[in-house]
Coordinates of C-alpha atoms in Angstrom, one line a residue:
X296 CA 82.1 314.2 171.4
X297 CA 79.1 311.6 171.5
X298 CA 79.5 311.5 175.5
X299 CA 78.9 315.6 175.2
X300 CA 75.9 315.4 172.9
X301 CA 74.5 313.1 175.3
X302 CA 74.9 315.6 178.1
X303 CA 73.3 318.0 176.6
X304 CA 70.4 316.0 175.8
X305 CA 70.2 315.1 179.6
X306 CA 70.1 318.5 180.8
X307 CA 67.4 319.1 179.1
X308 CA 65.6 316.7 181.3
X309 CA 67.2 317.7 184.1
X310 CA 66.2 321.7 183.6
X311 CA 62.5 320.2 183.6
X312 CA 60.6 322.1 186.4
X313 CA 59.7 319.1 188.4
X314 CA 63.0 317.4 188.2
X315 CA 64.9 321.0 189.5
X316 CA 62.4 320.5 192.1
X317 CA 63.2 316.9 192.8
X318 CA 67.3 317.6 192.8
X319 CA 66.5 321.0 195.3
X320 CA 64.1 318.6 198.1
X321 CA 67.2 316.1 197.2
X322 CA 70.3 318.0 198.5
X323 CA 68.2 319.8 200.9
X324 CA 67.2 316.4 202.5
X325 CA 70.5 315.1 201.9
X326 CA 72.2 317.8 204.2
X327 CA 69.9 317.7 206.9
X328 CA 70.6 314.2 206.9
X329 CA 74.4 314.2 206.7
X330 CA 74.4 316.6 209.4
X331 CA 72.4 314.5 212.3
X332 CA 75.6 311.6 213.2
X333 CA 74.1 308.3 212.5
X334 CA 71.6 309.3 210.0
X335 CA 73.5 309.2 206.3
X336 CA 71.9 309.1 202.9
X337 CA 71.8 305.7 202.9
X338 CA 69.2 305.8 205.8
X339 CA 67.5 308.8 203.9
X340 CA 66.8 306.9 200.9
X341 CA 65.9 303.7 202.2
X342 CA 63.0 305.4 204.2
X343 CA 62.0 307.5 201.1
X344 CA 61.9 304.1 198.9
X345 CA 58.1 303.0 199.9
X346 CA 57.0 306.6 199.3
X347 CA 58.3 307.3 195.7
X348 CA 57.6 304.4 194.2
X349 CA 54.5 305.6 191.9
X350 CA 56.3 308.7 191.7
X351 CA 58.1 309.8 188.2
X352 CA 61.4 307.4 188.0
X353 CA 63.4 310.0 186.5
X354 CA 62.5 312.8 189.0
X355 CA 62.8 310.0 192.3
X356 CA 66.4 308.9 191.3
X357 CA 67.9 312.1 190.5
X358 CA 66.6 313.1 194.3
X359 CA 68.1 310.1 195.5
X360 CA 71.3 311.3 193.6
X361 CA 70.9 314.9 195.2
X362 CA 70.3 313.0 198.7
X363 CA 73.8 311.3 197.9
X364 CA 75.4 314.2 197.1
X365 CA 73.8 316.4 199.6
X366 CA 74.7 314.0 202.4
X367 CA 78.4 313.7 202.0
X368 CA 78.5 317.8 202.4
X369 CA 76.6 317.7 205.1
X370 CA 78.8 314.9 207.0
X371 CA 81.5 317.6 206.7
X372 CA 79.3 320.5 208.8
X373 CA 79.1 318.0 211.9
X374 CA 82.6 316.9 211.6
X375 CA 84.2 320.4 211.7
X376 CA 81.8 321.9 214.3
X377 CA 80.8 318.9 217.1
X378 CA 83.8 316.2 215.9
X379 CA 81.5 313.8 215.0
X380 CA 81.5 313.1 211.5
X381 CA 77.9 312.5 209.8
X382 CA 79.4 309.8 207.4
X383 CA 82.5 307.8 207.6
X384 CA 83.6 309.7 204.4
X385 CA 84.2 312.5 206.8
X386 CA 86.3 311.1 209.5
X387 CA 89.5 312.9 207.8
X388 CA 87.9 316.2 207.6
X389 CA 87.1 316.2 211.3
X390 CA 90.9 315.6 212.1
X391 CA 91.5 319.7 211.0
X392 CA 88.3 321.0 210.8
X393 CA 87.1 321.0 214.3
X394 CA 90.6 322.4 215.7
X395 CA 89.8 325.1 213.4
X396 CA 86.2 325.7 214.6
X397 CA 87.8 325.6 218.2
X398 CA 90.6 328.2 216.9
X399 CA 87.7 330.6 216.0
X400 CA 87.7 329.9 212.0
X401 CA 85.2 327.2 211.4
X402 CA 83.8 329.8 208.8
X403 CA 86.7 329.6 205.8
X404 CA 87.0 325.5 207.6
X405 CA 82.9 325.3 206.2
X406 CA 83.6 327.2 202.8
X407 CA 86.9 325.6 202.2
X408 CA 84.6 322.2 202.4
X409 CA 81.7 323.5 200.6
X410 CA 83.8 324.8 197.7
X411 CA 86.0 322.1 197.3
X412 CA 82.8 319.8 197.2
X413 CA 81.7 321.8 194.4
X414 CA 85.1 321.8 192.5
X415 CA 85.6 317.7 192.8
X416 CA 81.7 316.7 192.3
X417 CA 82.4 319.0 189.1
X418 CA 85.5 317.2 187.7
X419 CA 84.2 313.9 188.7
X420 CA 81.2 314.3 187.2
X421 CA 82.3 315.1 183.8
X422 CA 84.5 312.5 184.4
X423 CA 81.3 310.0 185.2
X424 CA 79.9 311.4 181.7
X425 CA 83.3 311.0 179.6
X426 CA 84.1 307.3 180.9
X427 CA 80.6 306.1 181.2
X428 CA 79.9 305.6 177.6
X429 CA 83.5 303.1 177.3
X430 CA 82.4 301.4 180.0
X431 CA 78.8 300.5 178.4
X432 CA 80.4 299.1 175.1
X433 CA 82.9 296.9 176.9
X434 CA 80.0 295.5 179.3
X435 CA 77.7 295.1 175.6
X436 CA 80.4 292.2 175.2
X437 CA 80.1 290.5 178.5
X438 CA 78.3 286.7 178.2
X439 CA 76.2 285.4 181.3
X440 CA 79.6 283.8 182.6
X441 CA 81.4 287.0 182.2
X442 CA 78.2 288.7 184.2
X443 CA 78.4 285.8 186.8
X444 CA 81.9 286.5 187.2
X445 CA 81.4 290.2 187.7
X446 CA 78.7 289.6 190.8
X447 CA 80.9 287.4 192.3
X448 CA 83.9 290.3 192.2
X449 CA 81.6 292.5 193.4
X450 CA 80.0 289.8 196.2
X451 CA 83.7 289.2 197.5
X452 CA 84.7 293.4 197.3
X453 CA 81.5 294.4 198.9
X454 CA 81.9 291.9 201.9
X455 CA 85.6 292.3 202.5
X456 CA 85.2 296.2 202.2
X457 CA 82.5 297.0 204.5
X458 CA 83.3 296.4 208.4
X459 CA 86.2 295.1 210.3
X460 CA 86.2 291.7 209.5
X461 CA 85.9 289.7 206.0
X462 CA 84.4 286.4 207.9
X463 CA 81.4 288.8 209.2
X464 CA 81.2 290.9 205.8
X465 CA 80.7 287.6 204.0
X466 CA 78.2 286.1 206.6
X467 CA 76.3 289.5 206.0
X468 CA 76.4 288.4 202.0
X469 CA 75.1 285.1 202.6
X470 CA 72.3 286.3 204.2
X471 CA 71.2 288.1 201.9
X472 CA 71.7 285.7 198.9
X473 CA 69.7 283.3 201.6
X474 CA 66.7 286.3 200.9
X475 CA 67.3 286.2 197.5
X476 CA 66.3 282.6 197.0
X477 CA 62.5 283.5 198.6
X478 CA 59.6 283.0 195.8
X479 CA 59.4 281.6 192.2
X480 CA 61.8 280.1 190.9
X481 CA 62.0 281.9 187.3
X482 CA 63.1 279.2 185.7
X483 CA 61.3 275.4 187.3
X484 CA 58.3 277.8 188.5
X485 CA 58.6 276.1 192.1
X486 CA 57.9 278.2 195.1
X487 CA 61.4 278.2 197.6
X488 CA 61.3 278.6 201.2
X489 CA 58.0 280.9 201.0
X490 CA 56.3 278.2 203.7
X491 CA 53.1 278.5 202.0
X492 CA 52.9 282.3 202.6
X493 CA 51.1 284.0 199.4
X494 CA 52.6 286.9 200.2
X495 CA 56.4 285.5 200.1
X496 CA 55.9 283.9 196.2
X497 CA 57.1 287.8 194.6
X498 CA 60.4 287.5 196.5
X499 CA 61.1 289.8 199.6
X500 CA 60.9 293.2 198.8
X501 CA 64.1 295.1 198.9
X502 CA 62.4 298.0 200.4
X503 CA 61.1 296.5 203.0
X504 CA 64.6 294.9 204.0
X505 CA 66.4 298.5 203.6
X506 CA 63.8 300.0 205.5
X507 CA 63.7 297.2 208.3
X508 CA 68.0 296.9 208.3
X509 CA 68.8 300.8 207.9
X510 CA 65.7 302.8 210.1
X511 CA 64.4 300.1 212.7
X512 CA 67.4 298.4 213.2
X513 CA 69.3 301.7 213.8
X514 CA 66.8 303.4 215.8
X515 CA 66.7 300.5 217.6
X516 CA 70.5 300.7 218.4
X517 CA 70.5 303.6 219.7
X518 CA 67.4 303.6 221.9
X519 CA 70.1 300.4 223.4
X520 CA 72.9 302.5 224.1
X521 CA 72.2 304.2 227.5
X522 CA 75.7 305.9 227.8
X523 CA 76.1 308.6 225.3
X524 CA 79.0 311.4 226.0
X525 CA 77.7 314.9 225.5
X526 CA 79.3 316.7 222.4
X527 CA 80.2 320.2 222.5
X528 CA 79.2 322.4 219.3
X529 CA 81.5 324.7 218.0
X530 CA 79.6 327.8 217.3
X531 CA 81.0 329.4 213.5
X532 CA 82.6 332.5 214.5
X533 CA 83.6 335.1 212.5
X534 CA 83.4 335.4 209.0
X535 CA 81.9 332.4 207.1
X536 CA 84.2 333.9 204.0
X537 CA 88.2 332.2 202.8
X538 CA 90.6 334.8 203.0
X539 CA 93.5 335.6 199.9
X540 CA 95.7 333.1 201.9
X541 CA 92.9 330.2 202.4
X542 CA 92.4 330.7 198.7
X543 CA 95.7 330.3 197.6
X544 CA 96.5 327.2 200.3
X545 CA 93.3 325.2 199.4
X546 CA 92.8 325.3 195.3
X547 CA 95.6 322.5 194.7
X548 CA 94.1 320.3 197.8
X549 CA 90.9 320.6 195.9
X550 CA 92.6 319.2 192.9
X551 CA 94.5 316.3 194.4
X552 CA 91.6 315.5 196.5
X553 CA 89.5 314.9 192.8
X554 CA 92.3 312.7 191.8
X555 CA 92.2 310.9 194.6
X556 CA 88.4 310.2 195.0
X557 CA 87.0 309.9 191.3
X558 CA 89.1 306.9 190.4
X559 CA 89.2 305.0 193.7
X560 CA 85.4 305.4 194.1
X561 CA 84.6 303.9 190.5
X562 CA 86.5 300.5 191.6
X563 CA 84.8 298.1 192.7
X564 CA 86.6 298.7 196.4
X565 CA 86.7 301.8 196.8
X566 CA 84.8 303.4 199.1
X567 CA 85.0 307.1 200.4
X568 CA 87.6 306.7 203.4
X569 CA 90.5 305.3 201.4
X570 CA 90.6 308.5 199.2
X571 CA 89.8 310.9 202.1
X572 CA 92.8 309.6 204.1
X573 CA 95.3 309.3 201.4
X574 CA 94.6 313.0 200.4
X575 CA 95.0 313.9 204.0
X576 CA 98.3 312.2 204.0
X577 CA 99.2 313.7 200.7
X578 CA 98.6 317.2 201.9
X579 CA 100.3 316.7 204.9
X580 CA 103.2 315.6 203.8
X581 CA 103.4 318.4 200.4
X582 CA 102.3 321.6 202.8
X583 CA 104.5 324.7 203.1
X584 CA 102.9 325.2 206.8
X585 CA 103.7 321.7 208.4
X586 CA 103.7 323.4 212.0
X587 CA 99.4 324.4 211.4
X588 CA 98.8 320.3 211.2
X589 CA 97.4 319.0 214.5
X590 CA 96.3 323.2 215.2
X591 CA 93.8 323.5 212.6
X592 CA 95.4 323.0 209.2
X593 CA 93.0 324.1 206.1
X594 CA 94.8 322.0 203.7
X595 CA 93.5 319.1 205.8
X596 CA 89.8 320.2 205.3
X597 CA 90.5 321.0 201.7
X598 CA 92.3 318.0 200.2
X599 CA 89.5 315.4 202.5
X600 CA 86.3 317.1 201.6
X601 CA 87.3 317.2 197.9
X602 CA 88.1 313.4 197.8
X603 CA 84.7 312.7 199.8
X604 CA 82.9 314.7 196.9
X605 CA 84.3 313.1 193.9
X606 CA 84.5 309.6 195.6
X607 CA 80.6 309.8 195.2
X608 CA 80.8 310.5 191.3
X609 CA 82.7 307.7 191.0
X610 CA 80.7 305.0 192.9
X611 CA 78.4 305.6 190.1
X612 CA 80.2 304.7 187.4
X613 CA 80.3 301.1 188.0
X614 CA 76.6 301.2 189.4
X615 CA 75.4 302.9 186.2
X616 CA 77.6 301.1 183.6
X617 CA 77.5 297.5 185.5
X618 CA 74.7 297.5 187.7
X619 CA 77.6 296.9 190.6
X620 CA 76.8 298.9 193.9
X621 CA 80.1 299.7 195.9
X622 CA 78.4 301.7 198.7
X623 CA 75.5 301.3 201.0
X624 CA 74.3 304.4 199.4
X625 CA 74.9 303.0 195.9
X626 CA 72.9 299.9 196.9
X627 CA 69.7 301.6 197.3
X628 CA 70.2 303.6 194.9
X629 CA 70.3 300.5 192.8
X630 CA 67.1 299.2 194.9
X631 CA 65.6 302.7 193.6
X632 CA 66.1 301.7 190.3
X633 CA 64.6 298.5 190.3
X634 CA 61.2 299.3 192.0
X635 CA 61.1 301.0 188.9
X636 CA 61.6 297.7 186.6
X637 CA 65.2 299.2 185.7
X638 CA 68.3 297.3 185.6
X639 CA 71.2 299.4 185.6
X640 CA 73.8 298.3 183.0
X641 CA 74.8 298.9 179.4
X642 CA 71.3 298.1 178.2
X643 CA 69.9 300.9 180.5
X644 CA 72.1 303.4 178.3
X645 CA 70.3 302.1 175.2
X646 CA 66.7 302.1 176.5
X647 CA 66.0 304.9 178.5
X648 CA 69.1 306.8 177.5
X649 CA 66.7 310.5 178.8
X650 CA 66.8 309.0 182.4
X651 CA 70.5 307.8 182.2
X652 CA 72.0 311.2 181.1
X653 CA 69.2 313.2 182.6
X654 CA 70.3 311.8 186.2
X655 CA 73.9 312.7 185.1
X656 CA 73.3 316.4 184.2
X657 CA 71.1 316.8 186.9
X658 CA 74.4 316.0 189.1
X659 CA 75.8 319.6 187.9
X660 CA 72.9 321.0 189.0
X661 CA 72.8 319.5 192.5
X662 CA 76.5 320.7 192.8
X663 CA 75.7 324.2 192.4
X664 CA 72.5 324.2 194.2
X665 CA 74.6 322.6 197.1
X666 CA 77.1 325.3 197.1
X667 CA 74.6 328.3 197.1
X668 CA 72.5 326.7 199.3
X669 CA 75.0 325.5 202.0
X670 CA 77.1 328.7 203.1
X671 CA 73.5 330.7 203.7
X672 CA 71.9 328.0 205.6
X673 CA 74.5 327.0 207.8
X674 CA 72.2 328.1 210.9
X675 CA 69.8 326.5 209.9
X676 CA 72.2 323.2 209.7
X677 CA 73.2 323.5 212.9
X678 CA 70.3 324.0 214.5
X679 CA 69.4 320.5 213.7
X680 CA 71.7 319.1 215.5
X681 CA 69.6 320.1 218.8
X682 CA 66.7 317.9 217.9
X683 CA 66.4 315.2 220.9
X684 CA 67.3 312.0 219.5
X685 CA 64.1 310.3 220.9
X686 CA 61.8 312.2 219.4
X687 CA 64.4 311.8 215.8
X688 CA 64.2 308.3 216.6
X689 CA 60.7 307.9 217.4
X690 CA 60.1 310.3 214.5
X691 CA 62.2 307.5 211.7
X692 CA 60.2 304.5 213.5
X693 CA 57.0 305.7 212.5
X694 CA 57.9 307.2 209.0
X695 CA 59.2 303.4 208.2
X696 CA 56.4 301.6 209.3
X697 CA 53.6 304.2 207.7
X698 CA 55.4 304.1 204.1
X699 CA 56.1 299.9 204.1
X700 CA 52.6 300.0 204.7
X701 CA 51.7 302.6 202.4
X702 CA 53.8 300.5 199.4
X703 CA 52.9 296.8 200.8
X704 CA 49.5 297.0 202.6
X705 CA 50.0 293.9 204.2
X706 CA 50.2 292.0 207.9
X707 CA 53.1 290.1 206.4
X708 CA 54.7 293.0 205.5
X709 CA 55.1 294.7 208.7
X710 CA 56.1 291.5 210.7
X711 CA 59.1 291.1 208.1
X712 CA 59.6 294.7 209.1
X713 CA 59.6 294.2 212.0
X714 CA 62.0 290.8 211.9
X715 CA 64.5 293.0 209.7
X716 CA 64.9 296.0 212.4
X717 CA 65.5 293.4 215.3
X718 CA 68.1 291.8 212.9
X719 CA 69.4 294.9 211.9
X720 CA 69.7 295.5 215.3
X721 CA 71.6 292.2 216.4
X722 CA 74.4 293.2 213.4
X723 CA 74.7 296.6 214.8
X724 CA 75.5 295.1 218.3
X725 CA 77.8 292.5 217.2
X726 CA 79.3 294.8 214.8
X727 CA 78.5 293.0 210.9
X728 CA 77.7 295.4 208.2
X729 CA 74.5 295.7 206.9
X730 CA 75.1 297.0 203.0
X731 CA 75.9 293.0 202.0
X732 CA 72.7 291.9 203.0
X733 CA 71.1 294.6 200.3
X734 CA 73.6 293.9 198.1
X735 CA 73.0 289.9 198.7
X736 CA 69.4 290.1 198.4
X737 CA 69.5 292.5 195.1
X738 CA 72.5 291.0 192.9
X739 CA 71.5 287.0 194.4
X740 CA 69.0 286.3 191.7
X741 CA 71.1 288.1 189.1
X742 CA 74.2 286.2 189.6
X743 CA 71.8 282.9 190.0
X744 CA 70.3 283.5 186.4
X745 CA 73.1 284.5 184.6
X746 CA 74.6 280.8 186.1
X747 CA 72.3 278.7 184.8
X748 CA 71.8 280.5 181.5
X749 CA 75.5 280.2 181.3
X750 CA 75.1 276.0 182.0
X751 CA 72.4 276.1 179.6
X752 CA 74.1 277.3 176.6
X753 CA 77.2 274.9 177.3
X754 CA 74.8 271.9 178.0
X755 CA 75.9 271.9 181.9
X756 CA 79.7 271.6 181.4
X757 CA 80.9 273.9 184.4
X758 CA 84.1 274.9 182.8
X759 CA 82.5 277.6 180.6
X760 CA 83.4 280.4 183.5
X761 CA 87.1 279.4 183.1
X762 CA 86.9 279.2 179.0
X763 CA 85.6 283.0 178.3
X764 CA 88.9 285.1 179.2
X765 CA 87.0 288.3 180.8
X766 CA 85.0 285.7 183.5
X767 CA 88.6 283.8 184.0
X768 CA 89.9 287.4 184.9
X769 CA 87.2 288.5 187.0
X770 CA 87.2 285.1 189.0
X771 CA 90.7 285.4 189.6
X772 CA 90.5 288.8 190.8
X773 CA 87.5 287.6 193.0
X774 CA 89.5 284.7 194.6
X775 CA 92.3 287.0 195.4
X776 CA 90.4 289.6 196.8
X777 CA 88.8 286.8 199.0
X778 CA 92.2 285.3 200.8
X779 CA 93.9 288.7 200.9
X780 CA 92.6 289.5 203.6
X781 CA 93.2 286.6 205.5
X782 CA 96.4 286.6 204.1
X783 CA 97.2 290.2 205.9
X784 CA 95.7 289.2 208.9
X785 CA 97.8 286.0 209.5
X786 CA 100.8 288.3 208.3
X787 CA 99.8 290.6 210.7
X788 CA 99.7 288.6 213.4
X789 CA 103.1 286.8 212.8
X790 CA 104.6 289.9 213.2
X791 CA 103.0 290.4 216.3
X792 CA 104.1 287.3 217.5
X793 CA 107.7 287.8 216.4
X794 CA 107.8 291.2 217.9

């Protein structure tokens, strides 16, 4: 009942003029986005950090939240019409969708998507509100070990979750908890590795690395990559309306797909693509029309897109109640939040509960504004997709550089800029992920201060992260989730040898 109270007291911040505003330039930017391959709203919101930041925090993250929201539809538009899925959320939805734009009904493909979107963001996001509030009074409880503990799971998840390989998701992380050791130490008040650079004693700003990894280094990238194979757009013909029969074959997909993406996204790895291809599985395996998979089956537009949705709600549970980021997306998010002086965590609920609740009502909002926005405007949407990518490219370089400088009007600034898009660049090319080295840089310092407070209180004795049960928990869970996957690859490649 509290959780319901506290709605309703968000959405009256959320129905605030400026802030309908902010969620409406949010989804809109977060569907143009989604649509252009390459681009996601991870990109989007890294570039639109420097220019927000003495903007209203309440209004900035609830656009960030719209761009979130706004860019996992939008992934969906390019994946059924060109194959090419915006986001890597939508690499299941393209498996159906596009066979049905090529079979002449990429309309009811594009609603089945757009309603199912709505449906799951709904149910996860009253899910978000309902398990929010347990979440913030078991976290109250948490010590500094028990915090410690928690970075480290989400250090270890982060880095084994994002990319191929573990070895190059945790190099990614030790980079970045490398940048995090830049500046003052809080504690001694010595300066570390700053090299006598002024500029260098307030830590590296986190916008400036997003900015520099996410825009530079991926324009960069693909100015590299001469060889690009043409793709083929699907024009929507038809109507852009379900029929009886769509109805009746998607509404349980929609449901299964929510099931499927609200609680995987809120652990700590979950991710979008897990959920999106179990639901695909799922619905492939419960359909009445077996013989439509692999022609252009809606069930397998339905189920994916619905999983994509509430997979988003549920990455920000743990980012909201924990301060734990378990997307790229989620990490700048999280980077929003603190050019802002917010940490988000229980104590966030208690101090600026308006914000908290007012970003979660504002959710519903960007739901619906996304589903009576996206079926008129689908034109529109693809008409983007005909923008040359040198002048989108060209177009990203020069937004990047003009708001770093706007936020950090400094020479030292724009060379770390620039040193962050050539790196980003390098770990494009030799495939390492990039969200670790965020997530390094952000939760480093964190983890490093809830450490030594830890040592402090127990006079330096080191076994104080075994003796609290919930940190001996959450380091065993950490440790595990750090050899499994070594453990599967070595498995992996017995077999191979046996066979």
């Amino acid at each position: 009942m509290e959780a319901f109270v506290s709605l309703a007291s968000g959405l009256s911040v959320a129905i605030q003029p400026m802030n309908l505003l902010f969620a409406l330039i949010g989804v809109l930017l977060g569907t143009a986005v989604g649509v252009l391959p390459g681009i996601g709203p991870a990109l989007t919101v890294a570039l639109l950090l420097p220019i927000t930041f003495k903007l209203d925090p309440a209004g900035s993250i609830i656009m960030f939240a719209g761009i979130y929201y706004g860019g996992m539809y939008g992934g969906s538009t390019t994946a059924i019409l060109i194959n090419t899925p915006g986001e890597s959320a939508s690499m299941a939805t393209a498996l159906e969708g596009n066979l049905m734009a090529k079979a002449g009904r990429g309309g009811p493909a594009l609603a089945t998507s757009a309603i199912g979107s709505f449906v799951a963001g709904t149910f996860a996001t009253f899910g978000l509100a309902l398990l929010a509030p347990y979440l913030v009074d078991l976290a109250v409880r948490f010590g500094p070990e028990d915090y410690f503990a928690l970075m480290c799971v989400a250090f270890v998840t982060v880095s084994a979750t994002f990319g191929d390989s573990p070895v190059r998701g945790l190099t990614s992380l030790f980079i970045g908890l490398a940048l995090g050791l830049v500046g003052i130490d809080i504690l001694s008040g010595q300066s570390r590795l700053s090299f006598g650079v002024p500029e260098l004693y307030d830590n590296i700003e986190v916008t400036t690395l997003a900015v520099g990894l996410f825009a530079v280094g991926e324009a960069l990238y693909v100015a590299s990559r001469r060889h690009v194979h043409e793709e083929k757009l699907e024009a929507v013909r038809g109507s852009l309306w379900m029929t009886k029969e769509d109805w009746k074959r998607s509404w349980k997909p929609w449901l299964r797909g929510t099931f499927y993406g609200f609680p995987i996204g809120a652990l700590p790895a979950g991710g979008a693509e897990i959920p999106t291809f179990l639901s695909y599985a799922t619905e492939k395996k419960l359909t009445k029309h077996p013989e439509d998979f692999g022609k252009g089956a809606i069930e397998g537009v339905a189920g994916p897109e619905a999983a994509n949705n509430a997979s988003a709600a549920g990455t920000l549970v743990p980012l909201l109640t924990l301060g734990l980021p378990t997307s790229a997306t989620a990490a700048m998010m999280l980077a929003g939040f603190q050019q802002y002086g917010l940490n988000p965590g229980p104590l966030l609920f208690a101090e600026k509960p308006d914000l908290v609740w007012g970003l979660i009502a504002s959710l519903f909002i960007a739901n619906a504004m996304l589903l009576v926005l996206n079926l008129p405007l689908v034109g529109l949407w693809v008409r983007l997709l005909a923008i040359p990518q040198p002048w989108l490219y060209a177009g990203i370089l020069v937004f990047a550089t003009m708001g770093t400088i706007a936020a950090n009007p400094s020479p030292v600034e724009l060379i770390m800029l620039t040193v962050f898009g050539v790196l980003g660049f390098l770990m494009r090319r030799f495939d390492f992920p990039i969200a670790p080295v965020v997530v390094g840089l952000i939760l480093g310092p964190v983890a490093e201060s809830q450490l030594r407070r830890a040592l402090s209180i127990s006079l330096g004795d080191p076994m104080v992260l075994l003796q609290s049960p919930i940190s001996a928990t959450l380091l065993a869970i950490a440790l595990i989730a750090l050899v499994l996957p070594f453990v599967m690859k070595g498995l992996g490649r017995f077999k191979a040898v046996e066979d």
